[in-house]
Tab-separated table of C-alpha atoms and ligand atoms in Angstrom:
chain	number	residue	atom	x	y	z
A	1	UNK	CA	78.574	89.132	147.065
A	2	UNK	CA	76.807	88.274	143.840
A	3	UNK	CA	76.128	84.826	145.286
A	4	UNK	CA	74.524	86.397	148.362
A	5	UNK	CA	72.301	88.596	146.207
A	6	UNK	CA	71.133	85.539	144.292
A	7	UNK	CA	70.333	83.692	147.512
A	8	UNK	CA	68.396	86.677	148.859
A	9	UNK	CA	66.427	87.026	145.608
A	10	UNK	CA	65.548	83.359	145.809
A	11	UNK	CA	64.249	83.709	149.376
A	12	UNK	CA	62.281	86.873	148.562
A	13	UNK	CA	60.646	85.036	145.649
A	14	UNK	CA	59.531	82.263	148.010
A	15	UNK	CA	62.307	79.782	147.200
A	16	UNK	CA	63.675	77.414	149.815
A	17	UNK	CA	67.252	77.962	150.920
A	18	UNK	CA	69.560	74.978	151.321
A	19	UNK	CA	72.103	74.461	154.100
A	20	UNK	CA	74.991	75.981	152.119
A	21	UNK	CA	72.918	78.990	151.160
A	22	UNK	CA	71.892	79.697	154.757
A	23	UNK	CA	75.515	79.276	155.814
A	24	UNK	CA	76.582	81.711	153.067
A	25	UNK	CA	74.184	84.298	154.497
A	26	UNK	CA	75.816	83.935	157.923
A	27	UNK	CA	79.293	84.113	156.379
A	28	UNK	CA	78.831	86.908	153.882
A	29	UNK	CA	75.418	88.577	154.158
A	30	UNK	CA	75.514	92.311	154.839
A	31	UNK	CA	73.271	93.602	157.639
A	32	UNK	CA	71.146	95.881	155.489
A	33	UNK	CA	70.704	93.544	152.532
A	34	UNK	CA	69.678	90.724	154.893
A	35	UNK	CA	67.221	93.066	156.592
A	36	UNK	CA	65.737	94.255	153.324
A	37	UNK	CA	65.160	90.704	152.098
A	38	UNK	CA	63.770	89.524	155.456
A	39	UNK	CA	61.417	92.521	155.572
A	40	UNK	CA	60.167	91.647	152.080
A	41	UNK	CA	59.433	88.071	153.183
A	42	UNK	CA	57.758	89.353	156.337
A	43	UNK	CA	55.500	91.656	154.287
A	44	UNK	CA	54.563	88.797	151.971
A	45	UNK	CA	53.682	86.433	154.827
A	46	UNK	CA	51.997	88.855	157.271
A	47	UNK	CA	49.876	92.015	157.094
A	48	UNK	CA	52.392	94.600	155.903
A	49	UNK	CA	51.124	97.524	157.955
A	50	UNK	CA	50.639	95.741	161.292
A	51	UNK	CA	52.748	94.311	164.076
A	52	UNK	CA	51.282	92.156	166.798
A	53	UNK	CA	51.870	91.607	170.508
A	54	UNK	CA	50.279	89.716	173.365
A	55	UNK	CA	49.489	90.468	176.974
A	56	UNK	CA	50.416	87.485	179.064
A	57	UNK	CA	52.560	86.549	181.993
A	58	UNK	CA	55.409	84.131	182.548
A	59	UNK	CA	54.728	82.234	185.722
A	60	UNK	CA	57.592	80.122	186.968
A	61	UNK	CA	55.776	77.696	189.253
A	62	UNK	CA	59.103	76.455	190.620
A	63	UNK	CA	62.748	77.447	190.425
A	64	UNK	CA	63.947	74.016	191.520
A	65	UNK	CA	65.745	72.298	188.702
A	66	UNK	CA	67.645	69.066	188.290
A	67	UNK	CA	69.637	70.332	185.331
A	68	UNK	CA	71.815	73.276	186.446
A	69	UNK	CA	72.502	74.535	182.932
A	70	UNK	CA	75.685	76.581	182.703
A	71	UNK	CA	73.844	79.458	181.009
A	72	UNK	CA	71.092	79.684	183.634
A	73	UNK	CA	70.936	82.064	186.593
A	74	UNK	CA	67.426	81.075	187.607
A	75	UNK	CA	67.553	77.541	188.990
A	76	UNK	CA	68.002	76.538	192.631
A	77	UNK	CA	68.801	73.159	194.154
A	78	UNK	CA	66.023	71.365	196.012
A	79	UNK	CA	67.545	72.164	199.425
A	80	UNK	CA	68.491	75.787	198.611
A	81	UNK	CA	67.053	78.459	200.935
A	82	UNK	CA	65.630	80.271	197.889
A	83	UNK	CA	64.036	77.165	196.359
A	84	UNK	CA	60.277	77.434	195.901
A	85	UNK	CA	57.204	75.769	194.464
A	86	UNK	CA	54.367	78.276	194.214
A	87	UNK	CA	51.168	77.265	195.985
A	88	UNK	CA	48.269	76.862	193.538
A	89	UNK	CA	46.519	79.853	195.137
A	90	UNK	CA	49.489	82.065	194.345
A	91	UNK	CA	49.569	80.903	190.727
A	92	UNK	CA	45.819	81.558	190.481
A	93	UNK	CA	46.257	85.052	191.960
A	94	UNK	CA	48.871	85.816	189.291
A	95	UNK	CA	46.504	84.606	186.571
A	96	UNK	CA	43.705	86.776	187.992
A	97	UNK	CA	46.022	89.807	187.874
A	98	UNK	CA	46.910	88.958	184.269
A	99	UNK	CA	43.241	88.823	183.290
A	100	UNK	CA	42.594	92.126	185.059
A	101	UNK	CA	45.412	93.694	183.020
A	102	UNK	CA	43.814	92.559	179.742
A	103	UNK	CA	45.886	89.379	179.453
A	104	UNK	CA	44.653	86.414	177.470
A	105	UNK	CA	47.169	83.727	178.332
A	106	UNK	CA	49.889	82.553	180.638
A	107	UNK	CA	53.177	80.853	180.030
A	108	UNK	CA	53.852	78.356	182.795
A	109	UNK	CA	57.369	77.036	183.155
A	110	UNK	CA	59.757	75.655	185.802
A	111	UNK	CA	62.568	74.548	186.704
A	112	UNK	CA	62.528	70.812	186.123
A	113	UNK	CA	61.559	69.682	189.584
A	114	UNK	CA	62.721	66.161	190.514
A	115	UNK	CA	59.767	65.357	192.739
A	116	UNK	CA	56.641	66.838	191.138
A	117	UNK	CA	54.632	64.055	189.526
A	118	UNK	CA	52.151	64.042	186.674
A	119	UNK	CA	49.218	64.454	189.076
A	120	UNK	CA	50.675	67.772	190.253
A	121	UNK	CA	50.765	69.152	186.701
A	122	UNK	CA	47.304	67.792	185.912
A	123	UNK	CA	45.837	69.351	189.047
A	124	UNK	CA	47.505	72.702	188.371
A	125	UNK	CA	46.199	72.844	184.787
A	126	UNK	CA	42.734	71.627	185.743
A	127	UNK	CA	42.410	74.130	188.560
A	128	UNK	CA	43.488	77.027	186.336
A	129	UNK	CA	41.155	75.899	183.541
A	130	UNK	CA	38.256	75.640	185.944
A	131	UNK	CA	38.826	79.121	187.362
A	132	UNK	CA	39.886	80.831	184.128
A	133	UNK	CA	38.361	78.945	181.175
A	134	UNK	CA	39.081	81.862	178.837
A	135	UNK	CA	42.822	81.926	179.582
A	136	UNK	CA	45.135	80.102	177.183
A	137	UNK	CA	47.534	77.783	179.018
A	138	UNK	CA	50.850	77.738	177.159
A	139	UNK	CA	52.823	75.477	179.421
A	140	UNK	CA	55.830	73.256	180.132
A	141	UNK	CA	58.838	73.288	177.861
A	142	UNK	CA	60.180	70.158	176.188
A	143	UNK	CA	62.776	69.353	178.904
A	144	UNK	CA	60.054	69.480	181.593
A	145	UNK	CA	57.807	67.157	179.601
A	146	UNK	CA	60.681	64.857	178.675
A	147	UNK	CA	61.772	64.560	182.294
A	148	UNK	CA	58.219	63.934	183.462
A	149	UNK	CA	57.816	61.080	180.971
A	150	UNK	CA	61.029	59.537	182.336
A	151	UNK	CA	59.955	60.048	185.939
A	152	UNK	CA	56.580	58.433	185.293
A	153	UNK	CA	58.079	55.793	182.983
A	154	UNK	CA	55.314	56.567	180.510
A	155	UNK	CA	55.366	57.152	176.753
A	156	UNK	CA	55.765	60.824	175.888
A	157	UNK	CA	52.551	60.867	173.939
A	158	UNK	CA	50.562	59.569	176.881
A	159	UNK	CA	52.021	62.202	179.208
A	160	UNK	CA	51.184	65.000	176.772
A	161	UNK	CA	47.702	63.585	176.178
A	162	UNK	CA	47.066	63.577	179.944
A	163	UNK	CA	48.233	67.199	180.194
A	164	UNK	CA	45.953	68.158	177.298
A	165	UNK	CA	43.070	66.389	178.982
A	166	UNK	CA	43.769	68.472	182.102
A	167	UNK	CA	43.785	71.787	180.201
A	168	UNK	CA	47.077	72.271	178.357
A	169	UNK	CA	46.474	74.416	175.252
A	170	UNK	CA	49.943	74.666	173.678
A	171	UNK	CA	53.628	74.099	174.427
A	172	UNK	CA	56.268	76.845	174.552
A	173	UNK	CA	59.566	76.468	172.730
A	174	UNK	CA	61.835	76.824	175.759
A	175	UNK	CA	64.750	74.488	176.295
A	176	UNK	CA	65.775	74.550	172.633
A	177	UNK	CA	68.820	76.763	173.284
A	178	UNK	CA	70.923	75.661	170.294
A	179	UNK	CA	69.636	72.473	168.683
A	180	UNK	CA	73.054	71.058	167.952
A	181	UNK	CA	74.422	68.516	170.383
A	182	UNK	CA	78.044	69.589	170.578
A	183	UNK	CA	76.934	73.051	171.727
A	184	UNK	CA	74.342	71.542	174.048
A	185	UNK	CA	76.941	69.341	175.737
A	186	UNK	CA	79.135	72.392	176.359
A	187	UNK	CA	76.417	74.566	177.903
A	188	UNK	CA	74.628	71.912	179.983
A	189	UNK	CA	76.212	70.522	183.094
A	190	UNK	CA	73.841	67.545	183.073
A	191	UNK	CA	72.356	65.745	180.081
A	192	UNK	CA	69.194	67.734	179.422
A	193	UNK	CA	66.903	66.805	176.500
A	194	UNK	CA	69.071	66.323	173.409
A	195	UNK	CA	68.251	67.897	170.057
A	196	UNK	CA	66.439	64.714	169.039
A	197	UNK	CA	64.481	64.599	172.284
A	198	UNK	CA	63.482	68.288	172.130
A	199	UNK	CA	62.186	67.740	168.611
A	200	UNK	CA	60.458	64.531	169.684
A	201	UNK	CA	58.419	66.316	172.365
A	202	UNK	CA	57.260	68.869	169.801
A	203	UNK	CA	56.555	66.142	167.226
A	204	UNK	CA	54.360	64.279	169.701
A	205	UNK	CA	52.596	67.480	170.755
A	206	UNK	CA	51.899	68.364	167.122
A	207	UNK	CA	50.679	64.793	166.571
A	208	UNK	CA	48.093	65.373	169.293
A	209	UNK	CA	46.920	68.566	167.587
A	210	UNK	CA	48.762	71.023	169.845
A	211	UNK	CA	50.523	74.030	168.413
A	212	UNK	CA	53.934	74.926	169.794
A	213	UNK	CA	56.621	77.564	169.321
A	214	UNK	CA	60.324	77.161	168.601
A	215	UNK	CA	62.961	79.333	170.230
A	216	UNK	CA	66.684	79.736	169.685
A	217	UNK	CA	68.886	81.156	172.435
A	218	UNK	CA	72.093	82.112	170.680
A	219	UNK	CA	75.353	83.731	171.644
A	220	UNK	CA	76.673	80.926	173.857
A	221	UNK	CA	79.846	80.626	171.815
A	222	UNK	CA	78.274	78.384	169.169
A	223	UNK	CA	79.422	78.377	165.556
A	224	UNK	CA	77.217	79.809	162.827
A	225	UNK	CA	77.045	76.237	161.472
A	226	UNK	CA	75.341	75.255	164.744
A	227	UNK	CA	72.751	78.002	164.202
A	228	UNK	CA	72.181	76.682	160.667
A	229	UNK	CA	71.725	73.182	162.110
A	230	UNK	CA	69.145	74.572	164.537
A	231	UNK	CA	67.172	76.329	161.808
A	232	UNK	CA	67.179	73.218	159.640
A	233	UNK	CA	66.040	70.964	162.503
A	234	UNK	CA	63.082	73.239	163.216
A	235	UNK	CA	62.249	73.555	159.509
A	236	UNK	CA	62.318	69.793	158.954
A	237	UNK	CA	59.872	69.200	161.780
A	238	UNK	CA	57.654	71.996	160.488
A	239	UNK	CA	57.635	70.278	157.081
A	240	UNK	CA	56.529	67.090	158.764
A	241	UNK	CA	53.844	68.470	161.102
A	242	UNK	CA	53.115	72.153	160.435
A	243	UNK	CA	52.725	72.562	164.202
A	244	UNK	CA	54.978	75.544	164.959
A	245	UNK	CA	53.213	78.902	165.104
A	246	UNK	CA	56.326	81.020	165.505
A	247	UNK	CA	60.087	81.153	165.765
A	248	UNK	CA	61.580	83.227	168.587
A	249	UNK	CA	65.320	83.879	168.426
A	250	UNK	CA	66.809	85.670	171.422
A	251	UNK	CA	70.235	86.264	172.827
A	252	UNK	CA	71.897	84.657	175.812
A	253	UNK	CA	72.146	86.937	178.854
A	254	UNK	CA	75.247	86.042	180.822
A	255	UNK	CA	75.016	87.809	184.196
A	256	UNK	CA	75.177	85.465	187.206
A	257	UNK	CA	75.663	82.375	185.020
A	258	UNK	CA	78.554	79.906	184.803
A	259	UNK	CA	79.217	81.086	181.269
A	260	UNK	CA	79.687	84.712	182.346
A	261	UNK	CA	83.006	85.922	180.984
A	262	UNK	CA	83.516	82.718	178.984
A	263	UNK	CA	81.630	83.768	175.856
A	264	UNK	CA	81.465	87.040	173.975
A	265	UNK	CA	77.987	88.604	174.426
A	266	UNK	CA	75.995	89.019	171.221
A	267	UNK	CA	75.435	92.622	170.161
A	268	UNK	CA	72.645	94.191	168.127
A	269	UNK	CA	74.448	93.592	164.846
A	270	UNK	CA	74.622	89.816	165.267
A	271	UNK	CA	71.105	89.771	166.701
A	272	UNK	CA	69.552	91.536	163.710
A	273	UNK	CA	71.504	89.480	161.160
A	274	UNK	CA	70.477	86.221	162.840
A	275	UNK	CA	66.860	87.372	163.082
A	276	UNK	CA	66.821	88.221	159.374
A	277	UNK	CA	68.440	84.922	158.373
A	278	UNK	CA	65.887	83.060	160.502
A	279	UNK	CA	63.039	84.763	158.609
A	280	UNK	CA	64.670	83.886	155.287
A	281	UNK	CA	65.422	80.259	156.181
A	282	UNK	CA	62.128	79.313	157.857
A	283	UNK	CA	59.899	79.532	154.835
A	284	UNK	CA	57.067	77.500	156.345
A	285	UNK	CA	56.774	79.209	159.726
A	286	UNK	CA	54.250	82.034	159.770
A	287	UNK	CA	55.596	84.273	162.495
A	288	UNK	CA	59.007	85.424	163.675
A	289	UNK	CA	59.191	87.274	166.973
A	290	UNK	CA	61.469	90.184	167.822
A	291	UNK	CA	62.973	90.089	171.309
A	292	UNK	CA	62.692	93.487	172.995
A	293	UNK	CA	63.061	91.680	176.340
A	294	UNK	CA	66.711	90.876	175.660
A	295	UNK	CA	67.483	93.624	173.140
A	296	UNK	CA	65.597	96.558	174.611
A	297	UNK	CA	62.821	98.593	172.994
A	298	UNK	CA	65.053	100.374	170.492
A	299	UNK	CA	66.284	97.195	168.838
A	300	UNK	CA	62.777	95.818	169.354
A	301	UNK	CA	61.524	98.493	166.971
A	302	UNK	CA	64.275	97.763	164.480
A	303	UNK	CA	63.526	94.037	164.565
A	304	UNK	CA	60.285	94.864	162.712
A	305	UNK	CA	62.496	95.800	159.740
A	306	UNK	CA	64.604	92.635	159.987
A	307	UNK	CA	61.928	89.986	159.602
A	308	UNK	CA	59.919	90.149	162.846
A	309	UNK	CA	56.155	90.663	162.568
A	310	UNK	CA	55.468	90.349	166.295
A	311	UNK	CA	57.034	91.663	169.489
A	312	UNK	CA	55.799	88.989	171.854
A	313	UNK	CA	54.559	89.779	175.297
A	314	UNK	CA	54.490	92.933	177.343
A	315	UNK	CA	55.671	90.570	180.116
A	316	UNK	CA	53.724	91.333	183.252
A	317	UNK	CA	56.252	89.045	184.898
A	318	UNK	CA	59.471	87.461	183.751
A	319	UNK	CA	62.023	85.834	186.033
A	320	UNK	CA	64.398	83.763	183.948
A	321	UNK	CA	66.178	86.306	181.754
A	322	UNK	CA	65.739	88.888	184.528
A	323	UNK	CA	67.887	86.640	186.764
A	324	UNK	CA	70.555	86.794	184.040
A	325	UNK	CA	70.553	90.557	183.801
A	326	UNK	CA	67.825	91.594	181.312
A	327	UNK	CA	65.608	94.113	183.088
A	328	UNK	CA	63.412	95.654	180.419
A	329	UNK	CA	59.771	96.249	181.311
A	330	UNK	CA	56.925	97.656	179.260
A	331	UNK	CA	53.289	98.697	179.636
A	332	UNK	CA	50.685	98.105	176.942
A	333	UNK	CA	50.809	101.826	176.088
A	334	UNK	CA	54.615	101.629	175.740
A	335	UNK	CA	54.310	98.577	173.508
A	336	UNK	CA	51.790	100.320	171.245
A	337	UNK	CA	53.930	103.461	171.196
A	338	UNK	CA	56.977	101.396	170.262
A	339	UNK	CA	55.150	99.692	167.382
A	340	UNK	CA	53.562	102.927	166.110
A	341	UNK	CA	56.929	104.640	166.374
A	342	UNK	CA	58.298	102.065	163.962
A	343	UNK	CA	55.527	102.829	161.469
A	344	UNK	CA	53.231	99.868	162.143
A	345	UNK	CA	49.721	99.610	163.536
A	346	UNK	CA	49.773	97.620	166.809
A	347	UNK	CA	47.390	94.686	167.121
A	348	UNK	CA	46.918	92.703	170.296
A	349	UNK	CA	46.691	88.966	169.626
A	350	UNK	CA	46.089	85.757	171.526
A	351	UNK	CA	48.666	82.996	172.063
A	352	UNK	CA	48.014	81.207	168.774
A	353	UNK	CA	48.154	84.511	166.885
A	354	UNK	CA	44.382	84.820	166.661
A	355	UNK	CA	43.468	88.522	166.608
A	356	UNK	CA	41.683	89.838	169.640
B	401	SF4	S1	67.637	76.619	181.855
B	401	SF4	FE1	65.836	75.560	182.567
B	401	SF4	S2	66.483	73.410	182.607
B	401	SF4	FE2	68.376	74.635	182.604
B	401	SF4	S3	68.886	74.940	184.775
B	401	SF4	FE3	67.667	76.732	184.114
B	401	SF4	S4	65.598	76.190	184.726
B	401	SF4	FE4	66.771	74.290	184.673
């Protein structure tokens, strides 16, 4: 235990934790001592009395996906009766509703559709930018961009540059799952972007001046060493580029997926410990997000005492984790009540954490 205390003191004082130290926190760190240290780091890095949130909407422009990940309940095959690609007008109507509800951005993600070409994505972004110049377009996860580059047989950088030219403002951290290839092989049924490729998309995006986020979906039966590997991969890229705005750890939801019944679902205890360790390990990432969408509002509140400084979106729409069983919904008033109830002042922010 003494060793854990020393590691926590080091992190609280701004020191960088090595692989063995992060692993020791997973192996031996007590819930409350991890939380206390993570909260101290959070207070040092972010306004101590405030917690932020955003109003935006997840729009899944298609549910068609070539990958069929074993943890996913959202995708449909191209010829499935429920397969869809939203018409542009429908996407635009959803953005208009978001703006009317006080939203400042949208998160656009598929499915990785086998037939949509670069021109489709460019037209979609350009049309949204033309109609809603004030709305931040946070769009297309690394596997979508990676696949598109392969489909077009174009360098990644060129594909991203074309998307930026069309209106892309930043890239979400989806598709990271666990950035450790043994775990990835087990939870994918087809070879989706590898750890190296996921990081490469973000490296190229950062190189073009885009900010991105990093996520970690945990609780798919991975080892704690795999989580450490994930944290270190994200931290190394942040050292190189400084392009990540935030880290968003959330837990796998198993309903309706191939992995249902195969892995032990993660409870609040593991969630809060992993959140706290993420805050302690990622010393160069400004923001860590609590996941009320998968954990519910009660643990959402508690996450603000385990390293999170932000509770993400009120989620006017969310389809992916909803398909896998998470059904939490929240109004802006509920979000503010939740944050105030935890003793913080709520502050609405924009996608890149700029205050409103
Ligand atoms: S997680 Fe994403 S890439 Fe995997 S099957 Fe679902 S939609 Fe496709």
